[in-house]
Coordinates of C-alpha atoms in Angstrom, one line a residue:
M1 CA 28.8 67.1 86.3
E2 CA 31.4 67.5 83.6
L3 CA 33.4 69.9 85.9
E4 CA 33.4 67.3 88.6
Q5 CA 34.6 64.6 86.2
V6 CA 37.4 66.9 85.0
H7 CA 38.4 67.5 88.6
R8 CA 38.6 63.8 89.3
T9 CA 40.9 63.2 86.3
R10 CA 43.3 66.0 87.0
W11 CA 46.0 66.4 89.7
D12 CA 45.2 69.6 91.5
G13 CA 48.2 71.9 91.8
Y14 CA 50.2 69.9 89.3
V15 CA 51.2 70.3 85.6
D16 CA 53.1 68.3 83.1
W17 CA 56.4 69.3 81.6
R18 CA 54.6 71.5 79.0
N19 CA 52.8 73.4 81.8
R20 CA 49.5 71.7 81.0
P21 CA 47.2 70.2 83.7
A22 CA 48.6 66.8 84.9
I23 CA 46.2 63.9 84.3
R24 CA 45.6 61.0 86.7
G25 CA 46.7 57.7 85.2
T26 CA 49.0 59.4 82.7
H27 CA 51.3 61.4 85.0
G28 CA 53.0 60.3 88.2
G29 CA 53.3 56.8 89.7
M30 CA 56.2 54.4 90.0
L31 CA 57.2 54.7 86.3
A32 CA 57.9 58.4 86.7
A33 CA 59.7 57.9 90.0
S34 CA 61.9 55.2 88.4
F35 CA 63.6 57.8 86.2
V36 CA 64.4 59.8 89.4
L37 CA 66.0 56.7 90.9
V38 CA 68.2 56.0 87.9
V39 CA 69.3 59.7 87.9
E40 CA 70.2 59.5 91.6
V41 CA 72.6 56.6 90.9
L42 CA 74.4 58.8 88.3
E43 CA 74.2 62.0 90.4
N44 CA 75.7 60.4 93.5
L45 CA 78.3 58.6 91.5
A46 CA 79.5 61.9 90.0
F47 CA 79.6 63.5 93.5
L48 CA 81.2 60.8 95.6
A49 CA 83.6 59.6 93.0
N50 CA 85.7 62.7 93.9
G51 CA 84.3 63.5 97.4
S52 CA 85.3 60.2 98.9
N53 CA 88.9 60.5 97.6
L54 CA 89.3 64.3 97.6
V55 CA 91.3 64.3 100.9
I56 CA 94.0 62.4 99.1
Y57 CA 93.9 64.7 96.0
L58 CA 94.3 67.8 98.2
S59 CA 97.1 66.4 100.2
D60 CA 99.1 64.6 97.5
Y61 CA 98.6 66.8 94.5
M62 CA 97.7 70.2 96.0
H63 CA 100.1 69.7 98.9
F64 CA 97.7 70.7 101.7
S65 CA 98.5 69.3 105.2
P66 CA 96.4 66.2 106.2
S67 CA 94.4 68.2 108.7
K68 CA 93.8 71.1 106.3
S69 CA 92.9 68.6 103.6
A70 CA 90.4 67.0 105.9
N71 CA 88.9 70.3 106.9
D72 CA 88.6 71.5 103.3
V73 CA 86.9 68.3 102.3
T74 CA 84.4 68.5 105.2
N75 CA 83.8 72.2 104.3
F76 CA 83.2 71.3 100.7
M77 CA 80.9 68.4 101.6
G78 CA 79.1 70.5 104.2
T79 CA 78.5 73.4 101.8
S80 CA 77.2 70.9 99.1
F81 CA 74.6 69.6 101.5
L82 CA 73.7 73.0 103.1
L83 CA 73.0 74.4 99.6
A84 CA 70.2 71.8 99.4
L85 CA 68.2 74.4 101.3
V86 CA 68.7 76.8 98.5
G87 CA 67.5 74.2 95.9
G88 CA 64.5 73.3 98.1
F89 CA 63.6 77.0 98.6
F90 CA 63.6 77.9 94.9
S91 CA 61.7 74.7 94.1
D92 CA 58.9 75.6 96.4
A93 CA 58.9 79.4 95.8
F94 CA 59.6 80.3 92.3
F95 CA 60.6 77.4 90.0
T96 CA 59.8 73.7 90.1
T97 CA 61.8 70.7 91.2
Y98 CA 61.9 69.8 87.5
H99 CA 63.7 73.0 86.4
I100 CA 65.9 73.3 89.5
Y101 CA 67.3 69.8 88.8
L102 CA 68.2 70.7 85.2
I103 CA 69.8 74.0 86.2
S104 CA 71.8 72.4 89.0
A105 CA 73.0 69.5 86.9
L106 CA 74.4 72.0 84.4
V107 CA 76.2 74.0 87.2
Q108 CA 77.7 70.8 88.5
F109 CA 78.8 69.8 85.0
L110 CA 80.6 73.2 84.6
G111 CA 82.4 72.8 87.9
L112 CA 83.6 69.3 87.0
V113 CA 84.9 70.5 83.7
I114 CA 87.1 73.1 85.5
L115 CA 88.4 70.4 87.9
T116 CA 89.1 68.0 85.0
V117 CA 91.1 70.7 83.1
Q118 CA 93.1 71.6 86.2
A119 CA 93.9 67.9 86.9
R120 CA 95.0 67.3 83.4
E121 CA 97.3 70.3 83.0
P122 CA 100.5 70.2 85.1
S123 CA 100.9 74.0 84.7
L124 CA 97.6 74.5 86.7
K125 CA 98.9 72.5 89.7
P126 CA 101.8 73.0 92.1
P127 CA 105.0 71.4 91.0
K128 CA 105.7 67.8 92.0
C129 CA 107.7 67.3 95.1
S130 CA 109.2 64.7 97.4
P131 CA 107.5 64.6 100.8
G132 CA 109.9 64.6 103.7
S133 CA 112.8 65.6 101.4
S134 CA 114.5 69.0 101.9
S135 CA 115.9 69.0 98.3
I136 CA 112.4 69.2 96.7
P137 CA 110.1 70.9 99.2
C138 CA 106.3 70.7 98.7
Q139 CA 104.6 73.9 97.8
E140 CA 101.0 74.3 98.8
V141 CA 98.7 75.5 95.9
H142 CA 98.1 79.2 96.0
G143 CA 97.1 82.2 93.9
E144 CA 95.3 81.6 90.6
K145 CA 95.7 77.9 90.8
A146 CA 94.0 77.8 94.2
A147 CA 91.3 80.0 92.9
M148 CA 90.6 77.7 90.0
L149 CA 90.5 74.7 92.4
F150 CA 88.0 76.2 94.7
L151 CA 85.9 77.7 91.9
G152 CA 85.5 74.2 90.5
L153 CA 84.8 72.6 93.8
Y154 CA 82.2 75.1 94.9
L155 CA 80.4 75.2 91.5
V156 CA 80.1 71.4 92.1
A157 CA 78.9 72.1 95.6
L158 CA 76.2 74.5 94.3
G159 CA 75.1 72.0 91.7
V160 CA 75.0 69.2 94.2
G161 CA 73.0 71.3 96.6
G162 CA 70.4 72.2 94.0
I163 CA 70.0 68.5 93.0
K164 CA 69.7 67.3 96.6
G165 CA 67.1 69.9 97.3
S166 CA 65.0 69.1 94.2
L167 CA 65.4 65.5 93.2
P168 CA 64.0 63.6 96.3
P169 CA 60.9 65.7 96.5
H170 CA 60.4 65.5 92.7
G171 CA 60.3 61.7 93.0
A172 CA 58.1 61.7 96.1
E173 CA 55.6 64.0 94.4
Q174 CA 54.8 61.4 91.8
F175 CA 52.7 59.4 94.3
D176 CA 49.2 60.1 95.7
G177 CA 49.5 60.7 99.4
S178 CA 45.8 60.6 99.9
T179 CA 45.6 56.8 99.3
L180 CA 47.1 53.9 101.2
Q181 CA 48.7 52.5 98.0
G182 CA 50.2 55.9 97.2
R183 CA 51.7 56.3 100.7
T184 CA 53.1 52.7 100.6
Q185 CA 54.7 53.3 97.2
R186 CA 56.1 56.6 98.5
S187 CA 57.7 54.9 101.4
T188 CA 59.2 52.3 99.1
F189 CA 60.5 55.1 96.9
F190 CA 62.5 56.6 99.8
N191 CA 64.0 53.3 100.7
Y192 CA 65.1 52.7 97.2
F193 CA 66.3 56.3 96.8
V194 CA 68.8 55.5 99.6
F195 CA 69.5 52.2 97.8
C196 CA 70.3 54.0 94.5
L197 CA 72.3 56.6 96.3
S198 CA 74.4 53.8 97.7
F199 CA 74.6 52.0 94.4
G200 CA 76.1 55.2 92.8
A201 CA 78.5 55.4 95.8
L202 CA 79.5 51.8 95.3
I203 CA 80.7 52.4 91.7
A204 CA 82.3 55.7 92.9
V205 CA 84.4 54.3 95.7
T206 CA 85.5 51.1 93.8
L207 CA 85.8 51.6 90.0
V208 CA 86.3 55.4 89.8
V209 CA 88.6 55.6 92.9
W210 CA 90.7 52.8 91.4
I211 CA 91.0 54.8 88.2
E212 CA 92.0 58.0 90.0
D213 CA 94.7 56.2 92.0
N214 CA 96.1 54.2 89.0
K215 CA 95.3 56.2 85.9
G216 CA 95.2 59.8 87.1
W217 CA 92.8 62.3 88.6
E218 CA 92.0 63.7 85.2
W219 CA 90.3 60.4 84.4
G220 CA 88.4 60.5 87.7
F221 CA 87.1 64.0 87.2
G222 CA 86.4 63.2 83.5
I223 CA 84.2 60.2 84.4
S224 CA 82.2 62.3 86.8
T225 CA 81.8 65.0 84.2
L226 CA 80.5 62.5 81.7
V227 CA 78.2 60.8 84.2
I228 CA 76.5 64.0 85.3
F229 CA 76.1 65.0 81.7
L230 CA 74.4 61.7 80.9
S231 CA 72.0 62.1 83.8
I232 CA 70.4 65.1 82.1
P233 CA 68.9 63.3 79.0
I234 CA 67.9 60.4 81.2
F235 CA 66.0 62.8 83.5
L236 CA 64.4 64.4 80.4
A237 CA 63.4 61.0 79.1
G238 CA 60.8 60.8 81.9
S239 CA 59.3 64.2 81.2
T240 CA 56.1 62.9 79.6
S241 CA 55.3 60.9 82.8
Y242 CA 56.2 63.5 85.5
K243 CA 53.6 65.4 87.4
I244 CA 55.2 68.6 88.4
K245 CA 54.1 70.6 91.5
L246 CA 53.5 74.2 90.9
P247 CA 55.4 76.7 93.1
S248 CA 53.2 78.3 95.7
G249 CA 55.3 81.3 96.8
S250 CA 58.1 81.7 99.3
P251 CA 57.6 79.5 102.4
L252 CA 60.0 81.8 104.2
T253 CA 57.7 84.7 103.7
T254 CA 54.9 82.8 105.3
I255 CA 57.0 81.8 108.3
F256 CA 58.3 85.3 108.8
K257 CA 54.8 86.8 108.4
V258 CA 53.3 84.5 111.0
L259 CA 56.1 85.1 113.5
V260 CA 56.0 88.9 113.1
A261 CA 52.2 89.0 113.2
A262 CA 52.1 86.9 116.4
S263 CA 54.7 89.2 118.0
V264 CA 53.0 92.5 116.9
N265 CA 49.5 91.3 117.9
T266 CA 50.7 90.1 121.3
Y267 CA 52.0 93.6 121.9
A268 CA 48.9 95.2 120.6
I269 CA 46.6 93.1 122.8
A270 CA 48.7 93.9 125.8
N271 CA 48.3 97.7 125.1
M272 CA 44.5 97.3 124.6
S273 CA 44.1 95.6 127.9
I274 CA 45.7 98.6 129.6
S275 CA 43.5 101.3 128.0
P276 CA 39.7 100.9 128.1
S277 CA 37.7 101.0 124.8
S278 CA 35.5 104.0 124.0
P279 CA 31.8 103.5 123.5
S280 CA 32.2 103.9 119.7
Q281 CA 34.8 101.2 119.7
R282 CA 32.5 98.9 121.7
S283 CA 29.6 99.4 119.3
Q284 CA 31.9 98.9 116.3
T285 CA 33.2 95.7 117.8
T286 CA 29.6 94.5 118.4
I287 CA 28.7 95.3 114.8
E288 CA 31.7 93.4 113.4
E289 CA 31.2 90.4 115.7
P290 CA 29.2 88.3 113.3
A291 CA 31.7 88.8 110.5
K292 CA 34.6 88.0 112.8
A293 CA 32.8 84.8 113.9
I294 CA 32.6 83.7 110.3
E295 CA 36.3 84.4 109.6
T296 CA 37.5 82.5 112.7
T297 CA 35.4 79.4 112.3
E298 CA 38.5 77.4 111.7
L299 CA 40.7 78.1 114.7
P300 CA 44.3 77.2 115.1
S301 CA 45.3 74.3 117.4
K302 CA 46.3 74.8 121.1
S303 CA 49.9 73.8 120.6
L304 CA 52.4 76.6 120.5
K305 CA 49.7 79.0 121.6
F306 CA 51.9 82.1 121.2
L307 CA 51.6 81.8 117.4
N308 CA 47.8 81.9 117.6
K309 CA 48.0 85.6 118.2
A310 CA 48.7 85.9 114.5
V311 CA 45.0 85.4 113.8
A312 CA 43.5 86.4 117.2
S313 CA 42.8 90.0 116.3
K314 CA 42.6 92.4 113.4
P315 CA 46.1 92.9 112.0
L316 CA 47.7 96.2 112.4
H317 CA 48.6 96.1 108.8
P318 CA 47.0 94.2 105.9
S319 CA 50.3 92.6 105.0
L320 CA 50.3 90.9 108.4
A321 CA 47.0 89.2 107.9
C322 CA 47.4 85.4 108.5
T323 CA 45.0 82.5 108.1
A324 CA 44.7 79.6 110.6
Q325 CA 46.2 77.3 107.9
Q326 CA 49.3 79.5 107.7
V327 CA 49.7 79.4 111.4
E328 CA 49.4 75.6 111.5
E329 CA 52.0 75.3 108.7
V330 CA 54.5 77.4 110.7
K331 CA 53.8 75.3 113.8
I332 CA 54.6 72.1 111.8
V333 CA 57.9 73.6 110.7
L334 CA 58.9 74.6 114.3
K335 CA 58.0 71.1 115.5
I336 CA 60.2 69.3 113.1
L337 CA 63.3 71.5 113.8
P338 CA 64.2 69.5 117.0
I339 CA 64.3 66.3 114.9
F340 CA 66.6 68.1 112.5
A341 CA 68.9 69.2 115.3
C342 CA 69.2 65.8 117.0
T343 CA 70.7 64.2 113.9
I344 CA 73.5 66.7 113.5
M345 CA 75.9 64.7 115.7
L346 CA 75.1 61.5 113.8
N347 CA 76.3 63.2 110.6
C348 CA 79.3 64.6 112.4
C349 CA 80.3 60.9 113.0
L350 CA 79.8 60.3 109.3
A351 CA 82.1 63.2 108.4
Q352 CA 84.8 61.9 110.8
L353 CA 84.7 58.4 109.3
S354 CA 84.7 59.7 105.7
T355 CA 87.9 61.7 106.2
F356 CA 90.2 60.5 108.9
S357 CA 89.2 56.9 108.5
V358 CA 90.6 57.1 104.9
Q359 CA 93.9 58.4 106.3
Q360 CA 93.7 55.9 109.1
A361 CA 93.4 53.0 106.6
A362 CA 96.2 54.4 104.4
T363 CA 98.6 53.5 107.3
M364 CA 97.4 49.9 107.3
D365 CA 98.0 46.9 105.1
T366 CA 95.4 47.3 102.3
N367 CA 96.5 44.3 100.3
L368 CA 93.7 41.8 99.5
G369 CA 95.7 38.9 98.0
S370 CA 97.4 40.2 95.0
L371 CA 95.1 43.2 94.8
K372 CA 96.0 46.5 96.6
V373 CA 92.8 48.2 97.7
P374 CA 92.8 52.0 97.6
P375 CA 92.0 53.5 101.1
A376 CA 89.3 55.7 99.6
S377 CA 87.4 52.5 98.6
L378 CA 86.8 51.6 102.2
P379 CA 83.3 53.2 102.2
V380 CA 82.3 50.2 100.1
F381 CA 81.6 48.4 103.4
P382 CA 78.7 50.7 104.5
V383 CA 77.5 51.0 100.9
L384 CA 77.2 47.3 100.5
F385 CA 75.5 46.9 103.8
I386 CA 72.9 49.6 102.9
M387 CA 72.3 47.9 99.5
I388 CA 71.7 44.5 101.2
L389 CA 69.7 45.9 104.0
A390 CA 67.4 48.3 102.1
P391 CA 65.5 45.6 100.1
I392 CA 65.3 43.4 103.2
Y393 CA 63.9 46.3 105.2
D394 CA 61.3 47.2 102.6
H395 CA 60.1 43.7 101.7
L396 CA 60.6 41.7 104.9
I397 CA 61.0 43.9 108.0
I398 CA 58.3 46.5 107.2
P399 CA 55.6 44.0 106.2
F400 CA 56.4 42.0 109.4
A401 CA 56.2 45.1 111.5
R402 CA 52.9 46.1 110.0
R403 CA 51.4 42.7 110.9
V404 CA 52.7 42.9 114.4
T405 CA 51.8 46.5 115.2
K406 CA 48.7 46.5 113.0
S407 CA 49.7 50.0 111.8
E408 CA 50.1 51.4 108.3
M409 CA 53.8 52.2 108.7
G410 CA 55.0 49.3 110.9
I411 CA 58.0 51.3 112.1
S412 CA 57.4 55.0 112.5
H413 CA 59.8 57.6 111.0
L414 CA 60.9 58.7 114.5
Q415 CA 61.7 55.1 115.5
R416 CA 63.8 54.7 112.4
I417 CA 65.7 57.9 113.2
G418 CA 66.2 56.8 116.8
I419 CA 67.7 53.4 115.6
G420 CA 70.1 55.3 113.4
L421 CA 71.2 57.5 116.3
V422 CA 71.9 54.4 118.5
L423 CA 73.9 52.7 115.6
S424 CA 76.0 55.8 115.1
I425 CA 77.0 55.7 118.8
I426 CA 78.1 52.1 118.4
A427 CA 80.0 53.0 115.2
M428 CA 82.1 55.7 116.9
A429 CA 82.8 53.4 119.9
V430 CA 84.1 50.7 117.6
A431 CA 86.1 53.3 115.7
A432 CA 87.8 54.4 118.9
L433 CA 88.7 50.8 119.8
V434 CA 90.1 50.2 116.4
E435 CA 92.3 53.3 116.6
I436 CA 93.6 52.2 120.0
K437 CA 94.7 48.9 118.5
R438 CA 96.2 50.6 115.4
K439 CA 98.3 53.0 117.4
R440 CA 99.5 50.2 119.7
V441 CA 100.7 48.3 116.7
A442 CA 102.6 51.4 115.4
T443 CA 104.2 51.9 118.8
N444 CA 105.2 48.3 119.3
R445 CA 106.7 48.0 115.8
G446 CA 108.5 51.4 116.2
Q447 CA 106.8 52.7 113.1
L448 CA 105.5 56.0 114.5
D449 CA 107.6 58.1 112.1
E450 CA 107.6 55.8 109.1
T451 CA 105.4 55.9 106.0
N452 CA 105.4 52.1 105.5
P453 CA 102.1 50.3 106.1
L454 CA 101.5 48.9 109.5
P455 CA 101.2 45.1 109.8
I456 CA 97.5 45.3 110.5
T457 CA 94.8 44.6 108.0
F458 CA 92.5 47.4 106.9
F459 CA 89.5 45.1 107.5
W460 CA 89.5 46.4 111.1
V461 CA 88.1 49.7 109.8
A462 CA 85.3 47.8 108.1
F463 CA 83.6 47.3 111.4
Q464 CA 83.0 51.0 112.1
Y465 CA 81.9 51.5 108.5
S466 CA 79.3 48.7 108.7
F467 CA 77.7 50.1 111.8
L468 CA 77.7 53.6 110.2
G469 CA 76.1 52.3 107.0
S470 CA 73.3 50.8 109.0
A471 CA 72.8 54.1 110.9
D472 CA 72.8 56.0 107.6
L473 CA 70.1 53.8 106.1
F474 CA 67.7 54.2 109.0
S475 CA 68.4 57.9 109.6
L476 CA 68.5 59.3 106.1
A477 CA 65.6 57.4 104.7
G478 CA 63.6 58.1 107.8
L479 CA 64.4 61.8 107.8
L480 CA 63.6 62.2 104.1
E481 CA 60.2 60.6 104.5
F482 CA 59.5 62.2 107.8
F483 CA 60.2 65.8 106.6
F484 CA 58.3 65.2 103.3
T485 CA 55.2 63.7 104.9
E486 CA 55.0 66.0 107.9
A487 CA 55.7 69.3 106.1
P488 CA 53.0 71.5 104.6
A489 CA 52.5 70.9 100.8
S490 CA 53.9 74.4 100.1
M491 CA 57.1 73.7 101.9
R492 CA 57.9 70.0 101.1
S493 CA 61.0 70.6 99.0
L494 CA 62.5 73.0 101.6
A495 CA 61.6 70.6 104.4
T496 CA 63.0 67.6 102.7
S497 CA 66.3 69.4 102.1
L498 CA 66.6 69.7 105.9
S499 CA 67.8 66.1 105.8
F500 CA 70.9 67.2 103.8
A501 CA 71.3 70.4 105.9
S502 CA 71.7 68.1 108.9
L503 CA 74.5 66.4 107.0
A504 CA 76.0 69.9 106.4
M505 CA 75.9 70.8 110.0
G506 CA 77.5 67.5 110.9
Y507 CA 80.4 68.2 108.5
Y508 CA 80.9 71.7 109.8
L509 CA 80.9 70.5 113.3
S510 CA 83.5 67.9 112.4
S511 CA 85.7 70.7 111.0
V512 CA 85.3 72.7 114.3
I513 CA 86.2 69.6 116.4
V514 CA 89.3 68.8 114.3
S515 CA 90.5 72.5 114.5
I516 CA 90.0 72.6 118.3
I517 CA 91.9 69.3 118.7
N518 CA 94.7 70.4 116.5
D519 CA 95.0 73.7 118.4
I520 CA 95.0 71.9 121.8
S521 CA 97.3 69.2 120.6
G522 CA 99.7 71.7 119.2
V523 CA 100.1 73.4 122.6
V524 CA 100.6 70.0 124.2
Y525 CA 103.2 69.1 121.6
N526 CA 105.2 72.3 122.2
I527 CA 105.2 71.6 125.9
L528 CA 106.1 68.0 125.7
S529 CA 108.7 68.3 123.0
K530 CA 110.6 70.8 125.1
T531 CA 110.4 68.7 128.3
H532 CA 110.5 65.1 127.0
G533 CA 111.4 65.0 123.3
F534 CA 107.8 63.8 122.8
S535 CA 106.8 62.6 119.3
F536 CA 103.4 63.9 118.4
T537 CA 100.9 63.6 115.7
L538 CA 98.0 65.8 114.6
G539 CA 99.7 69.0 115.5
N540 CA 102.6 67.7 113.3
D541 CA 100.2 66.4 110.8
R542 CA 100.7 62.7 111.6
I543 CA 98.0 60.4 112.8
N544 CA 100.3 58.1 114.8
M545 CA 101.0 59.1 118.4
D546 CA 103.4 57.4 120.8
D547 CA 101.0 56.6 123.6
D548 CA 103.5 54.5 125.5
K549 CA 105.8 57.6 126.0
Y550 CA 102.9 59.4 127.4
D551 CA 101.8 56.5 129.6
D552 CA 105.3 55.9 131.0
M553 CA 105.7 59.5 132.1
D554 CA 106.0 59.9 135.9
A555 CA 103.2 62.2 137.1
D556 CA 105.7 64.4 139.0
E557 CA 108.0 64.6 135.9
Y558 CA 105.0 65.7 133.8
D559 CA 104.1 68.6 136.1
V560 CA 104.7 71.5 133.8
N561 CA 104.5 74.0 136.6
E562 CA 107.4 72.4 138.4
K563 CA 109.4 72.6 135.3

């Protein structure tokens, strides 16, 4: 009786920060998760304060070309999100989400210190130059200075990856998924996690970006360094209320073992069907039949039947012994991978808009009355839209949907993700229309080769950002909750980090697309410059292109073969 009472008051599989059993009513709940939400504001502020404006820093101060700057930024952002898989893996396998966050925050802090020092010391940067002037040519950063730059950046990426892979599941683990109240609170947590992520981004792309543009990049990096340092004591302040999930071994080991066992057993069964069994084998099988019946009482499901072979027969080696539960866990992982894959293109759109849209807006009129808005502050539009929509979604839309559908969730995770995909398509379509308008203005005004702002307001870019912000709210919050709730308990951190891995794949795909377009456009530029004196853009590291010259060409005149 006493043992049963102790079991009811403890969280099974959880401990407190001193490694003692976690107690129900004392550990976990919304109070513990609130510390995670505050930390997320600071963490994303420190990350995006530089990430949103980094393309300008690399092009203006490190003298990379615009296309190379964009690719370096997308590679940096992609690596940051991809390393979330590493943070999630170590949280599940060896450490805890609590310890991985603390280690990762210290790594990010170290990287930001390096970047701050480099930004402050002129001797650690390339000499100042005058773009477009032959008297003072721009020299791209190289050697030890480049090594210092990328060391700082990728230490930050490693720290960000660890945080992204540990902080969301740490907050979600504070709720009891076995009760309706716990599941509802967990859903609210994910919605407000995206809200806090956006709140940090709002401060980053307004205040910190303004400071970087007007006071210097050493101030921007310095603020990020201070903010990520402050996040550590705030996170530690919630230690007494956290319930911390104990690691349960490498999830990759389980996945690999089930896949190998299924393959090996399939081959073994095929060979046994060819050669008849001996009498002694038959009698041994008959003797062992009752024991086998007991062991296979819980059979795996009929989906993905080829994996059932992992428990269908006696393993050839003890290390390949798999339980039905392990097989079902691997099936779940395989089933969520298509959802992960379908969101990669959405995040490619995000990467495109977060790099080239900044350069696009830099060619426009960014004056707002007497205030000049930094182009890197344009992401304020999707951020504000997310912050407005997130509470409305959680407190109005979801309760209404629950009443209409008479279901616990109201709107399912997959429906949310689908809405995000549709909105991303609309965002890119709007972006294409805005770019057509911008380039026509440049052509009509004869400002293709000028650096002066075009007489077109930057508010045109706000349309594409607003649609993308809506897409981000639906897709990211939906993905985080979907992966966490669907994944096996032993793989939740790793599965949740797939949301950020999808972002990484999107950024990498963006880099590939930009590189391909630059290669193709460079060839076209070489051909057209020889035949028509054609003024081109991306190949020449401009974003304006004289469309009218191309449109006015006679088809016969353009035939390169005839030339």
